[in-house]
Coordinates of C-alpha atoms in Angstrom, one line a residue:
X1 CA 33.8 132.2 -119.4
X2 CA 33.9 128.5 -118.6
X3 CA 36.0 126.0 -120.6
X4 CA 33.4 123.4 -119.7
X5 CA 30.7 125.1 -121.8
X6 CA 31.9 126.9 -124.9
X7 CA 30.0 129.0 -127.5
X8 CA 31.6 129.6 -130.9
X9 CA 30.6 131.3 -134.1
X10 CA 32.4 130.2 -137.3
X11 CA 32.1 131.4 -140.9
X12 CA 33.4 130.3 -144.3
X13 CA 35.5 132.9 -146.0
X14 CA 35.8 133.0 -149.8
X15 CA 39.6 133.4 -149.6
X16 CA 40.6 131.8 -146.2
X17 CA 38.0 129.1 -145.9
X18 CA 36.7 128.1 -142.4
X19 CA 37.5 130.6 -139.7
X20 CA 36.4 131.6 -136.2
X21 CA 34.4 134.9 -135.8
X22 CA 34.3 134.7 -132.0
X23 CA 34.5 132.1 -129.3
X24 CA 33.9 132.2 -125.5
X25 CA 37.1 130.1 -125.0
X26 CA 40.4 131.8 -125.1
X27 CA 41.8 128.9 -127.1
X28 CA 40.2 125.6 -128.1
X29 CA 42.2 122.5 -127.3
X30 CA 42.9 120.9 -130.6
X31 CA 43.1 117.4 -129.0
X32 CA 40.0 117.5 -126.8
X33 CA 37.6 119.6 -128.9
X34 CA 36.4 119.0 -132.5
X35 CA 37.7 121.0 -135.4
X36 CA 34.8 123.3 -136.0
X37 CA 36.4 124.6 -139.2
X38 CA 36.4 121.0 -140.6
X39 CA 32.8 120.5 -139.6
X40 CA 31.7 123.7 -141.4
X41 CA 33.9 122.9 -144.4
X42 CA 32.0 119.6 -145.1
X43 CA 28.5 120.8 -144.1
X44 CA 26.6 123.4 -146.1
X45 CA 23.0 122.3 -145.5
X46 CA 21.2 124.8 -143.2
X47 CA 20.0 123.2 -140.0
X48 CA 20.9 121.9 -136.6
X49 CA 22.8 118.7 -135.8
X50 CA 24.7 117.1 -132.9
X51 CA 28.3 116.1 -133.2
X52 CA 30.2 114.1 -130.5
X53 CA 34.0 114.2 -130.2
X54 CA 36.2 112.9 -127.3
X55 CA 35.3 114.7 -124.1
X56 CA 33.1 117.4 -125.7
X57 CA 29.7 117.0 -127.3
X58 CA 28.3 119.7 -129.5
X59 CA 25.1 121.0 -131.0
X60 CA 25.7 123.1 -134.1
X61 CA 23.4 125.3 -136.2
X62 CA 24.4 126.2 -139.8
X63 CA 22.8 129.2 -141.5
X64 CA 23.3 131.7 -144.3
X65 CA 23.2 135.5 -144.2
X66 CA 22.6 137.7 -147.3
X67 CA 25.7 139.4 -148.6
X68 CA 26.6 141.5 -151.6
X69 CA 30.2 140.6 -151.2
X70 CA 30.0 136.8 -151.1
X71 CA 30.0 134.5 -154.0
X72 CA 26.4 133.4 -154.6
X73 CA 25.2 136.3 -152.5
X74 CA 25.3 134.5 -149.2
X75 CA 27.8 133.9 -146.4
X76 CA 27.9 130.5 -144.6
X77 CA 28.0 130.6 -140.8
X78 CA 27.7 128.2 -137.9
X79 CA 27.0 128.6 -134.2
X80 CA 28.4 125.8 -132.0
X81 CA 27.6 125.1 -128.4
X82 CA 30.1 122.6 -126.8
X83 CA 29.8 121.0 -123.4
X84 CA 32.2 118.7 -121.5
X85 CA 29.6 116.1 -120.6
X86 CA 31.5 114.2 -117.9
X87 CA 31.6 117.4 -115.8
X88 CA 27.8 117.6 -115.7
X89 CA 27.0 113.8 -115.6
X90 CA 25.1 114.2 -112.3
X91 CA 22.8 116.9 -113.8
X92 CA 22.4 115.7 -117.4
X93 CA 21.1 112.2 -117.7
X94 CA 20.3 112.2 -121.5
X95 CA 22.9 114.4 -123.2
X96 CA 21.4 113.9 -126.7
X97 CA 18.0 115.2 -125.4
X98 CA 19.7 118.0 -123.6
X99 CA 21.7 119.2 -126.6
X100 CA 18.6 118.9 -128.9
X101 CA 16.7 121.2 -126.5
X102 CA 19.2 123.9 -127.3
X103 CA 18.3 124.0 -131.0
X104 CA 15.6 126.7 -130.7
X105 CA 18.0 129.0 -128.8
X106 CA 20.7 128.6 -131.5
X107 CA 18.1 129.4 -134.2
X108 CA 17.0 132.5 -132.3
X109 CA 20.7 133.5 -132.0
X110 CA 21.2 133.1 -135.7
X111 CA 18.2 135.3 -136.5
X112 CA 19.7 138.1 -134.5
X113 CA 23.1 137.7 -136.1
X114 CA 21.4 138.1 -139.5
X115 CA 20.1 141.5 -138.5
X116 CA 23.5 142.9 -137.6
X117 CA 24.5 145.6 -140.1
X118 CA 28.1 145.4 -141.4
X119 CA 28.5 141.8 -140.3
X120 CA 29.0 140.6 -143.8
X121 CA 31.6 143.3 -144.5
X122 CA 33.5 142.1 -141.4
X123 CA 33.5 138.5 -142.7
X124 CA 35.2 139.8 -145.9
X125 CA 38.0 141.6 -144.2
X126 CA 41.4 141.5 -145.9
X127 CA 43.1 138.1 -145.5
X128 CA 46.2 139.7 -144.0
X129 CA 44.1 141.5 -141.4
X130 CA 42.6 138.2 -140.2
X131 CA 46.0 137.4 -138.7
X132 CA 45.0 139.5 -135.7
X133 CA 43.9 137.8 -132.5
X134 CA 40.2 137.9 -133.4
X135 CA 38.5 139.1 -136.5
X136 CA 36.0 140.9 -134.3
X137 CA 38.9 143.3 -133.4
X138 CA 38.4 144.7 -137.0
X139 CA 34.8 145.6 -136.4
X140 CA 33.8 149.2 -135.7
X141 CA 32.8 150.0 -132.1
X142 CA 29.0 150.0 -132.8
X143 CA 29.1 146.5 -134.4
X144 CA 31.5 145.1 -131.8
X145 CA 29.3 146.4 -128.9
X146 CA 26.1 145.0 -130.4
X147 CA 27.6 141.7 -131.4
X148 CA 29.0 141.1 -127.9
X149 CA 25.7 142.1 -126.3
X150 CA 23.9 139.5 -128.4
X151 CA 26.6 136.8 -127.9
X152 CA 26.6 137.2 -124.1
X153 CA 22.8 137.1 -124.0
X154 CA 22.7 133.8 -125.7
X155 CA 25.6 132.4 -123.8
X156 CA 23.6 133.0 -120.7
X157 CA 20.6 131.3 -122.2
X158 CA 22.5 128.3 -123.3
X159 CA 24.6 127.5 -120.3
X160 CA 23.0 125.7 -117.4
X161 CA 23.3 127.1 -113.9
X162 CA 24.7 124.0 -112.3
X163 CA 26.5 124.5 -109.0
X164 CA 29.6 122.8 -110.2
X165 CA 32.9 123.2 -108.3
X166 CA 35.7 121.0 -109.4
X167 CA 37.4 119.2 -106.5
X168 CA 40.7 120.7 -105.5
X169 CA 43.4 118.0 -105.8
X170 CA 47.1 118.1 -105.4
X171 CA 49.2 116.4 -108.1
X172 CA 50.1 113.6 -105.7
X173 CA 46.4 112.8 -105.1
X174 CA 45.6 112.1 -108.7
X175 CA 45.9 108.6 -110.0
X176 CA 46.3 108.0 -113.7
X177 CA 46.0 105.1 -116.2
X178 CA 48.7 105.6 -118.8
X179 CA 48.5 104.4 -122.4
X180 CA 51.9 103.6 -124.0
X181 CA 52.9 102.1 -127.3
X182 CA 54.7 102.6 -130.6
X183 CA 53.9 105.5 -132.8
X184 CA 50.8 104.9 -135.1
X185 CA 49.8 101.8 -133.2
X186 CA 46.3 103.1 -132.7
X187 CA 46.5 104.8 -129.2
X188 CA 44.5 107.9 -130.1
X189 CA 41.9 105.8 -132.0
X190 CA 41.6 103.5 -129.1
X191 CA 41.0 106.4 -126.7
X192 CA 38.5 108.1 -129.1
X193 CA 36.6 104.9 -129.5
X194 CA 36.1 104.2 -125.8
X195 CA 35.0 107.8 -125.3
X196 CA 32.5 107.4 -128.1
X197 CA 31.2 104.1 -126.5
X198 CA 30.8 105.9 -123.2
X199 CA 29.0 108.8 -124.8
X200 CA 26.6 106.5 -126.6
X201 CA 25.8 104.8 -123.3
X202 CA 25.7 107.9 -121.1
X203 CA 21.8 107.9 -121.1
X204 CA 21.9 104.6 -119.2
X205 CA 23.2 106.4 -116.2
X206 CA 24.0 103.1 -114.5
X207 CA 27.0 102.0 -112.4
X208 CA 29.1 100.5 -115.2
X209 CA 28.7 103.6 -117.3
X210 CA 29.7 105.8 -114.4
X211 CA 32.7 103.6 -113.7
X212 CA 33.7 103.8 -117.4
X213 CA 33.4 107.6 -117.2
X214 CA 35.8 107.7 -114.2
X215 CA 38.3 105.4 -116.1
X216 CA 38.2 107.7 -119.2
X217 CA 38.7 110.8 -117.1
X218 CA 41.9 109.4 -115.8
X219 CA 43.3 108.0 -119.1
X220 CA 46.3 109.7 -120.7
X221 CA 48.5 108.8 -123.6
X222 CA 52.2 109.0 -122.8
X223 CA 54.3 110.1 -125.8
X224 CA 58.0 109.0 -125.8
X225 CA 60.7 111.4 -127.0
X226 CA 63.4 109.1 -128.4
X227 CA 66.0 111.9 -128.6
X228 CA 65.6 112.9 -125.0
X229 CA 64.8 109.3 -123.8
X230 CA 61.8 110.4 -121.8
X231 CA 58.0 110.3 -121.6
X232 CA 56.0 113.4 -121.9
X233 CA 53.1 113.7 -119.5
X234 CA 50.5 116.6 -119.1
X235 CA 50.4 116.4 -115.3
X236 CA 53.7 115.1 -114.1
X237 CA 57.2 116.5 -115.0
X238 CA 59.2 113.2 -114.7
X239 CA 58.8 109.5 -114.9
X240 CA 59.3 109.0 -111.2
X241 CA 56.1 111.0 -110.4
X242 CA 54.3 109.3 -113.3
X243 CA 55.0 105.8 -111.9
X244 CA 54.2 106.7 -108.3
X245 CA 50.8 108.0 -109.4
X246 CA 50.0 105.3 -112.0
X247 CA 47.0 103.2 -111.2
X248 CA 47.4 101.0 -114.3
X249 CA 48.8 100.8 -117.8
X250 CA 47.4 100.0 -121.2
X251 CA 50.1 98.8 -123.5
X252 CA 49.2 99.0 -127.2
X253 CA 51.0 97.6 -130.2
X254 CA 50.1 97.0 -133.9
X255 CA 50.3 93.2 -134.0
X256 CA 50.6 93.1 -137.8
X257 CA 53.9 94.9 -137.6
X258 CA 56.9 93.4 -135.8
X259 CA 58.6 96.8 -135.5
X260 CA 55.6 98.2 -133.7
X261 CA 55.7 95.2 -131.3
X262 CA 59.4 95.7 -130.6
X263 CA 59.1 99.4 -129.9
X264 CA 56.2 98.9 -127.6
X265 CA 58.1 96.2 -125.8
X266 CA 61.0 98.6 -125.3
X267 CA 58.7 101.3 -123.9
X268 CA 57.0 98.8 -121.6
X269 CA 60.3 97.6 -120.3
X270 CA 61.3 101.2 -119.4
X271 CA 58.1 101.5 -117.4
X272 CA 58.5 98.0 -115.8
X273 CA 62.1 98.7 -114.8
X274 CA 61.1 102.0 -113.2
X275 CA 58.3 100.3 -111.3
X276 CA 60.7 97.8 -109.9
X277 CA 63.1 100.5 -108.9
X278 CA 60.5 102.8 -107.3
X279 CA 57.8 100.6 -105.9
X280 CA 59.5 97.3 -105.3
X281 CA 58.0 95.4 -108.2
X282 CA 54.5 96.4 -107.3
X283 CA 53.5 96.9 -110.9
X284 CA 50.0 98.2 -111.3
X285 CA 47.5 96.2 -113.5
X286 CA 48.6 96.0 -117.2
X287 CA 46.3 95.6 -120.1
X288 CA 48.2 94.7 -123.3
X289 CA 46.1 95.4 -126.4
X290 CA 47.2 93.9 -129.7
X291 CA 45.7 96.1 -132.4
X292 CA 44.6 94.1 -135.4
X293 CA 45.0 96.5 -138.3
X294 CA 42.5 95.5 -141.1
X295 CA 41.5 92.7 -138.7
X296 CA 44.8 90.9 -139.4
X297 CA 46.6 89.1 -136.6
X298 CA 50.1 88.3 -137.9
X299 CA 51.6 87.6 -134.5
X300 CA 49.6 85.3 -132.3
X301 CA 49.0 85.1 -128.5
X302 CA 51.9 82.8 -127.9
X303 CA 54.3 85.2 -129.6
X304 CA 53.0 88.2 -127.7
X305 CA 53.1 86.3 -124.4
X306 CA 56.8 85.4 -125.0
X307 CA 57.8 88.9 -126.1
X308 CA 56.2 90.6 -123.1
X309 CA 57.0 87.7 -120.7
X310 CA 53.5 87.5 -119.5
X311 CA 54.0 84.3 -117.5
X312 CA 56.9 85.9 -115.6
X313 CA 54.8 88.9 -114.7
X314 CA 51.9 86.7 -113.5
X315 CA 54.3 84.6 -111.4
X316 CA 55.4 87.9 -109.7
X317 CA 51.8 88.7 -108.9
X318 CA 51.2 91.3 -111.6
X319 CA 47.7 91.5 -112.9
X320 CA 48.2 91.3 -116.6
X321 CA 46.0 90.5 -119.6
X322 CA 46.5 90.3 -123.3
X323 CA 43.6 91.2 -125.6
X324 CA 43.9 91.1 -129.4
X325 CA 41.3 93.3 -131.1
X326 CA 40.7 96.0 -133.8
X327 CA 40.6 99.2 -131.7
X328 CA 38.4 100.9 -134.4
X329 CA 35.6 98.3 -134.8
X330 CA 35.7 95.7 -132.1
X331 CA 33.5 97.5 -129.5
X332 CA 32.5 94.4 -127.6
X333 CA 36.1 93.3 -127.3
X334 CA 37.2 96.8 -126.2
X335 CA 34.6 96.7 -123.4
X336 CA 35.6 93.2 -122.4
X337 CA 39.2 94.4 -122.0
X338 CA 38.2 97.5 -120.1
X339 CA 35.9 95.5 -117.7
X340 CA 38.9 93.3 -116.9
X341 CA 41.0 96.4 -116.2
X342 CA 38.3 98.0 -114.0
X343 CA 37.9 94.8 -111.9
X344 CA 41.7 94.7 -111.5
X345 CA 41.8 98.2 -110.2
X346 CA 39.0 97.7 -107.6

């Protein structure tokens, strides 16, 4: 089954807490997809709701089934349908409306789950037994067969029949925009926030929104291993390939913390020196973001300009911009910075 559209059923065990009963995906990416267990843990009210997270948006239906084994006589369950919106942006204009339209199907699915005999007993399997690959493996053949029949029936009902075929690209054809910076400077928060901004504007379906989608799809945080003195990248195995396929850089530091600025400067210099070595100082556009934790700005523009030698870079023809902002709350400033980066890339 597709990783672009995922159907999962979760439950809350008396002993083990939130757990997955069954999922169409072999494994959920903990970075890209929401933690369904955490969602279930903090939501006990029956009903349907939409939850957006990074590249996946979800519609979830919480319900109870009667159980003689559960505390209070009921087991808490949740059905979640996840879709990677950017993949279907040409077919789905209003993703909120689209996900909301799936609510009746999830409710119908839940009503059939409630009718399954022995389902509650399966949810109360021994804690040690749940260490198997799937708790469904512990079900008897009759329950397993009927459950999978129902699951596949509703997966087919939920998933759109779009004729989507991802483009075949070699590694050398893919251009990335890399995010670098000191640990805990706010890189992940920055990425999550711009994805949320894009998600909230996806209904506009205009050119700026689509350009932002393309930008987000090509963003990747580079993590630096200080022991090995190397960057870790999902797509490329070494820094040479990273640099050759870099379309731009976002350099992010906590400007309330000098140590964060110094570490970020060190990482940027590694990238800058490698650009000089490999592509004759043709450094791609660089957006430097000064993250104002708690809206404080201890180190000002003049200091940052001196530390990162912005004037020297500009004199060499490098497109570079410094933007101080709070990555968590300053949405307008975030968009202003991204618009500059997009224009610099065109």
